[in-house]
Short mmCIF file of C-alpha atoms in Angstrom, two decimals:
data_model
loop_
_atom_site.label_atom_id
_atom_site.label_comp_id
_atom_site.label_asym_id
_atom_site.label_seq_id
_atom_site.Cartn_x
_atom_site.Cartn_y
_atom_site.Cartn_z
CA UNK A 15 40.61 68.76 -41.55
CA UNK A 16 37.79 66.24 -41.97
CA UNK A 17 35.00 66.54 -39.40
CA UNK A 18 34.53 62.96 -38.23
CA UNK A 19 31.73 63.92 -35.88
CA UNK A 20 29.27 64.59 -38.67
CA UNK A 21 26.82 61.80 -39.58
CA UNK A 22 26.88 60.27 -43.04
CA UNK A 23 25.09 62.41 -45.61
CA UNK A 24 22.84 59.61 -46.85
CA UNK A 25 19.68 58.65 -44.99
CA UNK A 26 20.97 55.12 -44.66
CA UNK A 27 24.49 54.18 -43.82
CA UNK A 28 26.56 53.16 -46.78
CA UNK A 29 27.15 49.73 -45.34
CA UNK A 30 23.42 49.03 -45.26
CA UNK A 31 22.84 49.74 -48.95
CA UNK A 32 22.25 46.88 -51.36
CA UNK A 33 25.07 47.86 -53.72
CA UNK A 34 27.60 47.96 -50.87
CA UNK A 35 26.55 44.48 -49.74
CA UNK A 36 26.90 43.19 -53.29
CA UNK A 37 30.33 44.80 -53.58
CA UNK A 38 31.34 43.09 -50.34
CA UNK A 39 30.31 39.66 -51.66
CA UNK A 40 32.27 40.17 -54.88
CA UNK A 41 35.29 41.50 -52.97
CA UNK A 42 35.27 38.38 -50.80
CA UNK A 43 35.13 36.19 -53.92
CA UNK A 44 38.14 38.04 -55.33
CA UNK A 45 40.16 37.88 -52.09
CA UNK A 46 39.43 34.17 -51.62
CA UNK A 47 40.38 33.32 -55.20
CA UNK A 48 36.91 32.30 -56.36
CA UNK A 49 37.25 35.11 -58.90
CA UNK A 50 40.79 34.90 -60.33
CA UNK A 51 43.10 37.77 -61.26
CA UNK A 52 42.28 38.94 -64.77
CA UNK A 53 38.96 37.07 -64.88
CA UNK A 54 36.00 38.78 -66.53
CA UNK A 55 33.04 39.59 -64.29
CA UNK A 56 29.42 39.05 -65.38
CA UNK A 57 27.97 41.89 -67.42
CA UNK A 58 25.88 44.47 -65.59
CA UNK A 59 22.70 43.14 -67.17
CA UNK A 60 23.52 39.49 -66.45
CA UNK A 61 24.44 40.12 -62.80
CA UNK A 62 21.30 42.21 -62.40
CA UNK A 63 19.20 39.27 -63.55
CA UNK A 64 21.13 36.73 -61.46
CA UNK A 65 20.83 38.71 -58.22
CA UNK A 66 17.42 40.22 -59.02
CA UNK A 67 18.63 43.75 -58.36
CA UNK A 68 18.47 46.87 -60.48
CA UNK A 69 21.05 47.79 -63.12
CA UNK A 70 21.99 50.86 -61.08
CA UNK A 71 22.70 48.68 -58.03
CA UNK A 72 25.17 46.58 -60.03
CA UNK A 73 26.73 49.71 -61.52
CA UNK A 74 27.28 51.20 -58.07
CA UNK A 75 28.74 47.92 -56.81
CA UNK A 76 31.21 47.82 -59.69
CA UNK A 77 32.17 51.46 -59.09
CA UNK A 78 32.80 50.62 -55.44
CA UNK A 79 35.08 47.74 -56.46
CA UNK A 80 36.90 50.02 -58.89
CA UNK A 81 37.48 52.52 -56.07
CA UNK A 82 38.97 49.74 -53.95
CA UNK A 83 41.33 48.82 -56.78
CA UNK A 84 39.89 45.32 -57.11
CA UNK A 85 38.45 45.52 -60.64
CA UNK A 86 38.97 47.56 -63.78
CA UNK A 87 36.69 48.57 -66.64
CA UNK A 88 37.90 47.84 -70.17
CA UNK A 89 36.27 49.80 -73.01
CA UNK A 90 33.96 47.74 -75.22
CA UNK A 91 34.76 44.66 -73.15
CA UNK A 92 33.39 44.88 -69.59
CA UNK A 93 34.74 44.60 -66.05
CA UNK A 94 37.71 42.45 -65.03
CA UNK A 95 39.45 41.53 -61.79
CA UNK A 96 42.63 43.59 -61.59
CA UNK A 97 45.67 41.64 -62.72
CA UNK A 98 48.06 43.77 -60.73
CA UNK A 99 47.25 45.55 -57.50
CA UNK A 100 49.28 48.37 -56.04
CA UNK A 101 49.42 46.56 -52.69
CA UNK A 102 52.17 47.27 -50.21
CA UNK A 103 55.01 44.90 -49.42
CA UNK A 104 54.70 42.87 -46.24
CA UNK A 105 56.97 43.48 -43.25
CA UNK A 106 59.87 41.06 -42.87
CA UNK A 107 60.95 38.86 -39.95
CA UNK A 108 61.27 41.02 -36.85
CA UNK A 109 64.67 41.44 -35.22
CA UNK A 110 64.15 42.12 -31.52
CA UNK A 111 66.96 42.31 -28.92
CA UNK A 112 68.36 38.90 -28.00
CA UNK A 113 68.53 39.46 -24.25
CA UNK A 114 65.77 38.67 -21.76
CA UNK A 115 64.63 41.71 -19.85
CA UNK A 116 62.36 42.75 -17.03
CA UNK A 117 59.09 44.08 -18.41
CA UNK A 118 58.36 47.70 -17.49
CA UNK A 119 55.24 49.26 -18.99
CA UNK A 120 55.13 53.06 -19.17
CA UNK A 121 52.72 53.93 -16.32
CA UNK A 122 51.68 57.14 -18.08
CA UNK A 123 50.45 55.59 -21.31
CA UNK A 124 47.29 53.77 -20.25
CA UNK A 125 45.78 56.52 -18.01
CA UNK A 126 46.50 59.17 -20.64
CA UNK A 127 44.82 57.10 -23.35
CA UNK A 128 41.83 56.10 -21.24
CA UNK A 129 41.26 59.74 -20.36
CA UNK A 130 40.74 60.47 -24.05
CA UNK A 131 38.39 57.58 -24.77
CA UNK A 132 35.29 59.74 -24.52
CA UNK A 133 36.73 61.96 -27.28
CA UNK A 134 37.36 59.09 -29.70
CA UNK A 135 35.08 59.11 -32.73
CA UNK A 136 36.81 56.39 -34.78
CA UNK A 137 38.51 53.63 -32.81
CA UNK A 138 41.18 51.56 -34.54
CA UNK A 139 42.92 51.01 -31.21
CA UNK A 140 41.07 48.50 -29.07
CA UNK A 141 40.46 44.89 -30.16
CA UNK A 142 36.86 45.02 -28.96
CA UNK A 143 34.21 44.20 -31.56
CA UNK A 144 31.14 46.39 -31.89
CA UNK A 145 28.13 45.23 -29.77
CA UNK A 146 25.99 44.93 -32.90
CA UNK A 147 28.18 42.06 -34.14
CA UNK A 148 27.17 39.78 -31.25
CA UNK A 149 24.00 37.64 -30.89
CA UNK A 150 22.74 39.68 -27.94
CA UNK A 151 19.03 39.00 -28.32
CA UNK A 152 19.52 35.26 -28.80
CA UNK A 153 21.62 35.04 -25.66
CA UNK A 154 19.12 37.15 -23.76
CA UNK A 155 16.34 34.70 -24.65
CA UNK A 156 18.49 31.69 -23.76
CA UNK A 157 19.49 33.20 -20.43
CA UNK A 158 15.82 33.78 -19.60
CA UNK A 159 15.02 30.15 -20.51
CA UNK A 160 17.92 28.82 -18.43
CA UNK A 161 16.93 30.76 -15.30
CA UNK A 162 13.25 29.93 -15.80
CA UNK A 163 13.81 26.20 -16.18
CA UNK A 164 16.65 25.97 -13.63
CA UNK A 165 16.20 28.85 -11.16
CA UNK A 166 18.42 27.08 -8.64
CA UNK A 167 21.44 27.99 -10.80
CA UNK A 168 21.16 31.55 -9.52
CA UNK A 169 21.95 30.29 -6.02
CA UNK A 170 24.63 27.82 -7.16
CA UNK A 171 28.24 28.77 -6.43
CA UNK A 172 29.35 26.26 -9.02
CA UNK A 173 32.67 24.40 -8.99
CA UNK A 174 36.19 25.60 -9.86
CA UNK A 175 36.24 23.32 -12.93
CA UNK A 176 33.03 24.87 -14.25
CA UNK A 177 29.66 23.68 -15.57
CA UNK A 178 29.93 20.13 -16.87
CA UNK A 179 27.48 20.81 -19.75
CA UNK A 180 29.63 23.65 -21.03
CA UNK A 181 32.83 21.63 -20.69
CA UNK A 182 31.23 18.77 -22.60
CA UNK A 183 30.26 21.10 -25.46
CA UNK A 184 33.79 22.53 -25.62
CA UNK A 185 35.24 19.01 -25.79
CA UNK A 186 32.85 18.12 -28.62
CA UNK A 187 33.82 21.19 -30.62
CA UNK A 188 37.49 20.35 -30.23
CA UNK A 189 36.90 17.18 -32.26
CA UNK A 190 36.61 19.43 -35.33
CA UNK A 191 40.36 20.12 -35.21
CA UNK A 192 41.48 16.81 -33.76
CA UNK A 193 41.31 17.68 -30.08
CA UNK A 194 41.16 14.50 -28.03
CA UNK A 195 40.35 15.42 -24.44
CA UNK A 196 37.54 14.79 -21.99
CA UNK A 197 35.26 17.32 -20.32
CA UNK A 198 37.09 16.64 -17.04
CA UNK A 199 40.30 18.05 -18.55
CA UNK A 200 38.72 21.48 -19.15
CA UNK A 201 38.61 24.32 -16.64
CA UNK A 202 36.27 27.30 -17.07
CA UNK A 203 37.84 30.69 -16.30
CA UNK A 204 37.00 34.38 -16.14
CA UNK A 205 37.88 34.99 -19.76
CA UNK A 206 41.22 34.17 -21.38
CA UNK A 207 42.98 36.71 -19.17
CA UNK A 208 42.39 34.66 -16.02
CA UNK A 209 43.41 31.48 -17.84
CA UNK A 210 46.68 33.11 -18.91
CA UNK A 211 47.30 34.34 -15.36
CA UNK A 212 46.67 30.89 -13.90
CA UNK A 213 48.89 29.11 -16.40
CA UNK A 214 51.81 31.46 -15.85
CA UNK A 215 51.48 31.17 -12.09
CA UNK A 216 51.43 27.38 -12.39
CA UNK A 217 54.74 27.07 -14.25
CA UNK A 218 56.87 30.12 -13.34
CA UNK A 219 58.40 31.93 -10.39
CA UNK A 220 59.38 35.63 -10.12
CA UNK A 221 62.57 36.23 -12.06
CA UNK A 222 61.97 33.41 -14.57
CA UNK A 223 62.34 33.99 -18.31
CA UNK A 224 59.33 33.58 -20.61
CA UNK A 225 59.76 33.39 -24.40
CA UNK A 226 57.22 35.45 -26.36
CA UNK A 227 56.53 36.54 -29.90
CA UNK A 228 57.87 39.91 -30.96
CA UNK A 229 55.79 42.02 -31.23
CA UNK A 230 53.46 40.58 -28.58
CA UNK A 231 50.08 41.54 -27.11
CA UNK A 232 50.57 44.32 -24.54
CA UNK A 233 48.11 42.67 -22.14
CA UNK A 234 50.52 39.75 -21.88
CA UNK A 235 53.36 42.16 -21.18
CA UNK A 236 51.38 43.71 -18.33
CA UNK A 237 50.85 40.25 -16.80
CA UNK A 238 54.54 39.43 -17.09
CA UNK A 239 55.37 42.72 -15.39
CA UNK A 240 52.93 42.06 -12.54
CA UNK A 241 54.46 38.59 -11.93
CA UNK A 242 58.03 40.01 -12.09
CA UNK A 243 58.89 37.77 -15.02
CA UNK A 244 61.48 38.49 -17.69
CA UNK A 245 60.49 38.47 -21.35
CA UNK A 246 62.66 37.09 -24.13
CA UNK A 247 61.45 38.39 -27.49
CA UNK A 248 61.73 35.85 -30.32
CA UNK A 249 61.88 36.98 -33.99
CA UNK A 250 58.46 36.58 -35.59
CA UNK A 251 57.30 36.70 -39.19
CA UNK A 252 53.97 38.42 -39.94
CA UNK A 253 52.91 35.56 -42.19
CA UNK A 254 54.20 32.37 -40.52
CA UNK A 255 54.62 33.41 -36.89
CA UNK A 256 57.48 32.80 -34.50
CA UNK A 257 60.83 31.62 -35.89
CA UNK A 258 61.32 28.01 -34.79
CA UNK A 259 65.04 28.31 -35.52
CA UNK A 260 65.40 31.37 -33.29
CA UNK A 261 63.36 29.69 -30.54
CA UNK A 262 65.56 26.60 -30.73
CA UNK A 263 68.66 28.73 -30.19
CA UNK A 264 67.04 30.73 -27.40
CA UNK A 265 66.05 27.64 -25.43
CA UNK A 266 69.39 25.80 -25.52
CA UNK A 267 70.69 27.28 -22.27
CA UNK A 268 67.76 26.17 -20.12
CA UNK A 269 67.06 29.76 -19.07
CA UNK A 270 63.57 29.84 -20.62
CA UNK A 271 60.97 28.40 -18.22
CA UNK A 272 57.81 28.87 -20.33
CA UNK A 273 56.67 30.00 -23.76
CA UNK A 274 53.51 32.01 -24.53
CA UNK A 275 52.36 32.10 -28.16
CA UNK A 276 49.35 32.80 -30.39
CA UNK A 277 49.98 30.49 -33.39
CA UNK A 278 46.58 31.22 -34.99
CA UNK A 279 46.15 34.85 -36.11
CA UNK A 280 48.42 36.41 -33.53
CA UNK A 281 47.81 39.79 -31.98
CA UNK A 282 49.18 42.19 -33.25
CA UNK A 283 50.78 40.68 -36.38
CA UNK A 284 47.87 38.51 -37.53
CA UNK A 285 50.30 35.70 -38.42
CA UNK A 286 49.23 32.08 -38.93
CA UNK A 287 51.80 29.40 -38.10
CA UNK A 288 51.83 26.48 -40.60
CA UNK A 289 50.98 23.04 -39.20
CA UNK A 290 54.50 21.79 -39.83
CA UNK A 291 55.88 24.61 -37.70
CA UNK A 292 53.34 23.90 -34.95
CA UNK A 293 54.41 20.28 -34.85
CA UNK A 294 58.10 21.23 -34.65
CA UNK A 295 57.28 23.79 -31.96
CA UNK A 296 55.47 21.27 -29.77
CA UNK A 297 58.18 18.63 -30.17
CA UNK A 298 60.98 21.10 -29.44
CA UNK A 299 59.43 22.43 -26.23
CA UNK A 300 58.40 18.96 -25.01
CA UNK A 301 61.94 17.68 -25.54
CA UNK A 302 63.30 20.57 -23.44
CA UNK A 303 60.54 20.36 -20.81
CA UNK A 304 59.39 23.92 -21.46
CA UNK A 305 55.60 24.33 -21.11
CA UNK A 306 53.82 26.01 -24.00
CA UNK A 307 50.95 28.30 -23.07
CA UNK A 308 48.95 28.55 -26.28
CA UNK A 309 46.45 31.39 -26.59
CA UNK A 310 43.94 30.37 -29.28
CA UNK A 311 41.64 33.34 -28.77
CA UNK A 312 41.40 34.11 -32.51
CA UNK A 313 41.40 30.56 -33.88
CA UNK A 314 37.73 30.74 -34.91
CA UNK A 315 38.23 33.91 -36.96
CA UNK A 316 39.53 32.21 -40.12
CA UNK A 317 38.35 33.65 -43.44
CA UNK A 318 38.27 30.56 -45.64
CA UNK A 319 38.84 26.83 -45.63
CA UNK A 320 38.89 24.85 -42.40
CA UNK A 321 39.58 26.05 -38.90
CA UNK A 322 43.35 26.09 -38.33
CA UNK A 323 44.49 23.53 -35.81
CA UNK A 324 45.98 24.75 -32.54
CA UNK A 325 49.46 23.56 -31.61
CA UNK A 326 47.64 21.50 -28.96
CA UNK A 327 46.57 19.14 -31.75
CA UNK A 328 50.19 17.90 -31.95
CA UNK A 329 50.69 17.56 -28.18
CA UNK A 330 51.38 14.00 -27.03
CA UNK A 331 52.98 14.81 -23.67
CA UNK A 332 50.38 17.14 -22.08
CA UNK A 333 52.97 19.92 -22.32
CA UNK A 334 50.66 22.41 -24.11
CA UNK A 335 48.26 24.51 -22.04
CA UNK A 336 45.52 25.53 -24.47
CA UNK A 337 43.58 28.72 -23.71
CA UNK A 338 40.51 30.12 -25.45
CA UNK A 339 37.41 32.14 -24.70
CA UNK A 340 33.90 33.07 -25.79
CA UNK A 341 34.63 36.73 -24.97
CA UNK A 342 35.82 37.68 -28.46
CA UNK A 343 33.38 35.51 -30.37
CA UNK A 344 30.00 35.65 -28.68
CA UNK A 345 29.54 37.31 -25.27
CA UNK A 346 32.11 39.81 -23.96
CA UNK A 347 29.97 40.59 -20.93
CA UNK A 348 29.79 36.96 -19.81
CA UNK A 349 33.57 36.67 -19.35
CA UNK A 350 33.64 32.93 -20.08
CA UNK A 351 37.02 31.47 -20.99
CA UNK A 352 38.57 28.04 -20.64
CA UNK A 353 41.85 26.17 -20.47
CA UNK A 354 43.02 22.61 -21.11
CA UNK A 355 46.16 22.56 -18.97
CA UNK A 356 47.43 19.05 -19.74
CA UNK A 357 49.78 17.74 -17.08
CA UNK A 358 49.46 21.03 -15.21
CA UNK A 359 45.71 20.61 -14.73
CA UNK A 360 45.74 19.97 -10.98
CA UNK A 361 47.95 22.98 -10.24
CA UNK A 362 45.84 25.29 -12.41
CA UNK A 363 42.63 24.07 -10.77
CA UNK A 364 44.08 24.74 -7.32
CA UNK A 365 44.98 28.27 -8.39
CA UNK A 366 41.50 28.77 -9.86
CA UNK A 367 40.02 27.77 -6.47
CA UNK A 368 42.17 30.39 -4.74
CA UNK A 369 41.77 33.08 -7.36
CA UNK A 370 38.03 33.35 -8.21
CA UNK A 371 36.68 29.92 -7.21
CA UNK A 372 34.12 29.71 -10.01
CA UNK A 373 32.18 31.43 -12.77
CA UNK A 374 28.49 32.39 -12.74
CA UNK A 375 26.51 29.20 -13.43
CA UNK A 376 23.60 30.81 -15.36
CA UNK A 377 26.03 32.39 -17.81
CA UNK A 378 27.97 29.16 -18.32
CA UNK A 379 24.80 27.19 -18.92
CA UNK A 380 23.56 29.81 -21.41
CA UNK A 381 26.73 29.46 -23.48
CA UNK A 382 26.37 25.67 -23.31
CA UNK A 383 22.81 25.85 -24.68
CA UNK A 384 23.94 28.23 -27.43
CA UNK A 385 26.64 25.77 -28.50
CA UNK A 386 24.27 22.81 -28.34
CA UNK A 387 21.60 24.54 -30.44
CA UNK A 388 23.90 25.23 -33.38
CA UNK A 389 23.41 28.96 -32.96
CA UNK A 390 27.10 29.45 -32.26
CA UNK A 391 28.20 28.07 -35.64
CA UNK A 392 25.64 30.16 -37.48
CA UNK A 393 26.79 33.25 -35.62
CA UNK A 394 30.47 32.51 -36.31
CA UNK A 395 29.88 32.32 -40.05
CA UNK A 396 28.34 35.80 -40.01
CA UNK A 397 31.04 37.14 -37.69
CA UNK A 398 33.89 35.83 -39.86
CA UNK A 399 32.37 37.42 -42.94
CA UNK A 400 31.92 40.75 -41.16
CA UNK A 401 35.51 40.73 -39.92
CA UNK A 402 36.80 39.80 -43.37
CA UNK A 403 34.90 42.66 -45.00
CA UNK A 404 36.05 45.14 -42.36
CA UNK A 405 39.71 44.15 -42.65
CA UNK A 406 39.74 44.16 -46.46
CA UNK A 407 38.08 47.57 -46.63
CA UNK A 408 40.59 48.96 -44.14
CA UNK A 409 43.52 47.49 -46.08
CA UNK A 410 42.17 48.92 -49.35
CA UNK A 411 41.82 52.36 -47.76
CA UNK A 412 45.36 52.26 -46.36
CA UNK A 413 46.71 51.27 -49.77
CA UNK A 414 44.99 54.35 -51.21
CA UNK A 415 45.88 56.93 -48.57
CA UNK A 416 49.16 55.92 -46.92
CA UNK A 417 52.64 56.62 -48.36
CA UNK A 418 53.93 54.16 -50.94
CA UNK A 419 56.76 52.88 -48.71
CA UNK A 420 54.26 51.58 -46.15
CA UNK A 421 54.47 47.85 -45.38
CA UNK A 422 51.55 45.73 -44.18
CA UNK A 423 50.57 42.09 -43.99
CA UNK A 424 47.00 41.17 -44.95
CA UNK A 425 46.01 38.46 -42.44
CA UNK A 426 44.10 35.27 -43.23
CA UNK A 427 41.92 35.66 -40.16
CA UNK A 428 41.16 37.81 -37.15
CA UNK A 429 40.45 41.51 -37.24
CA UNK A 430 43.80 43.17 -36.52
CA UNK A 431 46.80 43.80 -38.73
CA UNK A 432 50.25 45.35 -38.45
CA UNK A 433 51.62 48.33 -40.37
CA UNK A 434 55.28 49.31 -40.71
CA UNK A 435 55.81 52.94 -41.70
CA UNK A 436 58.77 54.97 -42.89
CA UNK A 437 61.59 54.91 -40.30
CA UNK A 438 61.14 58.67 -39.79
CA UNK A 439 57.66 58.16 -38.29
CA UNK A 440 57.19 58.07 -34.51
CA UNK A 441 53.81 56.41 -33.90
CA UNK A 442 53.68 57.57 -30.27
CA UNK A 443 53.80 61.15 -31.54
CA UNK A 444 51.44 60.24 -34.38
CA UNK A 445 48.90 58.96 -31.85
CA UNK A 446 48.93 62.27 -29.99
CA UNK A 447 48.02 64.12 -33.17
CA UNK A 448 45.40 61.52 -34.15
CA UNK A 449 43.69 61.60 -30.74
CA UNK A 450 43.21 65.36 -31.07
CA UNK A 451 41.08 64.59 -34.11
CA UNK A 452 39.16 61.75 -32.49
CA UNK A 453 41.08 58.88 -34.13
CA UNK A 454 42.77 56.10 -32.16
CA UNK A 455 45.15 53.26 -32.98
CA UNK A 456 47.77 51.34 -30.99
CA UNK A 457 51.42 52.38 -31.44
CA UNK A 458 54.10 49.73 -31.95
CA UNK A 459 56.25 50.28 -28.83
CA UNK A 460 53.41 49.04 -26.61
CA UNK A 461 53.86 45.54 -28.05
CA UNK A 462 57.50 45.16 -27.03
CA UNK A 463 59.24 45.06 -23.63
CA UNK A 464 62.23 46.67 -25.38
CA UNK A 465 59.90 49.42 -26.69
CA UNK A 466 60.87 48.56 -30.27
CA UNK A 467 58.69 49.14 -33.37
CA UNK A 468 58.48 52.90 -32.93
CA UNK A 469 57.54 53.30 -36.60
CA UNK A 470 54.86 50.59 -36.46
CA UNK A 471 51.21 50.46 -35.42
CA UNK A 472 48.31 48.04 -35.08
CA UNK A 473 44.95 48.66 -36.71
CA UNK A 474 41.83 46.97 -35.30
CA UNK A 475 38.82 46.59 -37.60
CA UNK A 476 36.24 46.26 -34.86
CA UNK A 477 33.04 47.64 -36.38
CA UNK A 478 31.18 47.80 -39.71
CA UNK A 479 32.94 50.03 -42.22
CA UNK A 480 31.51 53.43 -43.11
CA UNK A 481 32.49 56.65 -44.85
CA UNK A 482 33.71 57.96 -41.50
CA UNK A 483 36.23 55.12 -41.22
CA UNK A 484 37.41 55.89 -44.73
CA UNK A 485 37.85 59.56 -43.82
CA UNK A 486 39.76 58.61 -40.66
CA UNK A 487 42.21 56.42 -42.61
CA UNK A 488 42.67 59.24 -45.14
CA UNK A 489 43.43 61.67 -42.32
CA UNK A 490 45.87 59.24 -40.71
CA UNK A 491 47.64 58.95 -44.04
CA UNK A 492 47.96 62.74 -44.17
CA UNK A 493 49.38 62.84 -40.64
CA UNK A 494 51.92 60.15 -41.53
CA UNK A 495 52.97 62.07 -44.64
CA UNK A 496 53.28 65.29 -42.64
CA UNK A 497 55.59 63.64 -40.12
CA UNK A 498 57.78 62.22 -42.89
CA UNK A 499 57.90 65.66 -44.52
CA UNK A 500 58.89 67.36 -41.26
CA UNK A 501 61.66 64.82 -40.65
CA UNK A 502 62.99 65.38 -44.19
CA UNK A 503 62.97 69.18 -43.71
CA UNK A 504 64.91 68.90 -40.44
CA UNK A 505 67.59 66.86 -42.16
#
């Protein structure tokens, strides 16, 4: 068994070495298509001169890329991008039960897992990015400036709608994807979780049916359970998101009272809904007077190209309630989220008044100044690159160490992805074995009110990659193979 508690053997972490950084840049160029399949890479000497690094640094970078299966060395010719990778097939469209059901979360799972958190050495389970990936010092300085220049904010209760400067900055940023709303249409919330709570309370009553993706974020399932709402799981594809055809059929009867979706890099699948599908989605739900609660928490985590548009961009009726947050991107401790509730704005604001009244003014103003200064965009570029590198390294490791019948979808953004294992694998049992060795992940049944996806799991790439992460993936692969072997022996 690999001892994951031991520090890396080198004096500096692998991820901090120059060759590893160079390998990461080249890997990103390959994944994004800048370097095409079969294309020849610069010679070691030429790349050394271009990057002003030593020959040995380039050699180590190329060896790293060979280990990841991204390039190959050809005798007397040089290094080339692999023409064919041994990547796994992607999972297919999910097939959840077609009946709405009351959500009941196993009360034993969360306490049992939390009790083991202090034993976890490698965490693939929680979608919480490492503190080092956030601009902590910049925000600390801005917070000090805000309270120095406007000390009265400390004594200001604020308003339910939130700080007008922050709302104005959010409205300006929305112009990048075609968002056409005023600052007055935005409400600041205690993270996206409060926004989701408020929106559901505004448009549903206990016993109502809510259509959701399948699989769906377990935090949403817990909220549905607490509000005594029924969940209707809709088939979802790991690449293109929820099936519009299945949703159309499911909403014919009038039973569905609301729909909660993550069109951009959903959690846990990592799917990205095409614009055409988003447009059809918005039109369908508006025609049937079913409010769409759109969680765009991961919309800024795109790897290449332009930011994907939320479904809200196609909303002409005010039927889409758009939710987002700065918790995942910039300041988890600030708990600053927001919602544009469309025609449900007044109801949501009333509920905000009752629920928490307002958010801390100094923290809101600090985020506003960070947005205004341009620091947020600079930070996001670095964060996207870090998440891309972490996900691609994790995928490469899984392709090396997991059984060949594994299925996974490589997302185009975010930092989570979904794995489908051999049908003989029980990921709840697998988690028990992994936790004993200090490794965590999230098993598939937690993402379904019907407790489906028992042979599936979600991997979160929440911190810079290291040898210890590689060892953990290798050990997980061994545990998976052992479980398959035991099931075969029993048969």
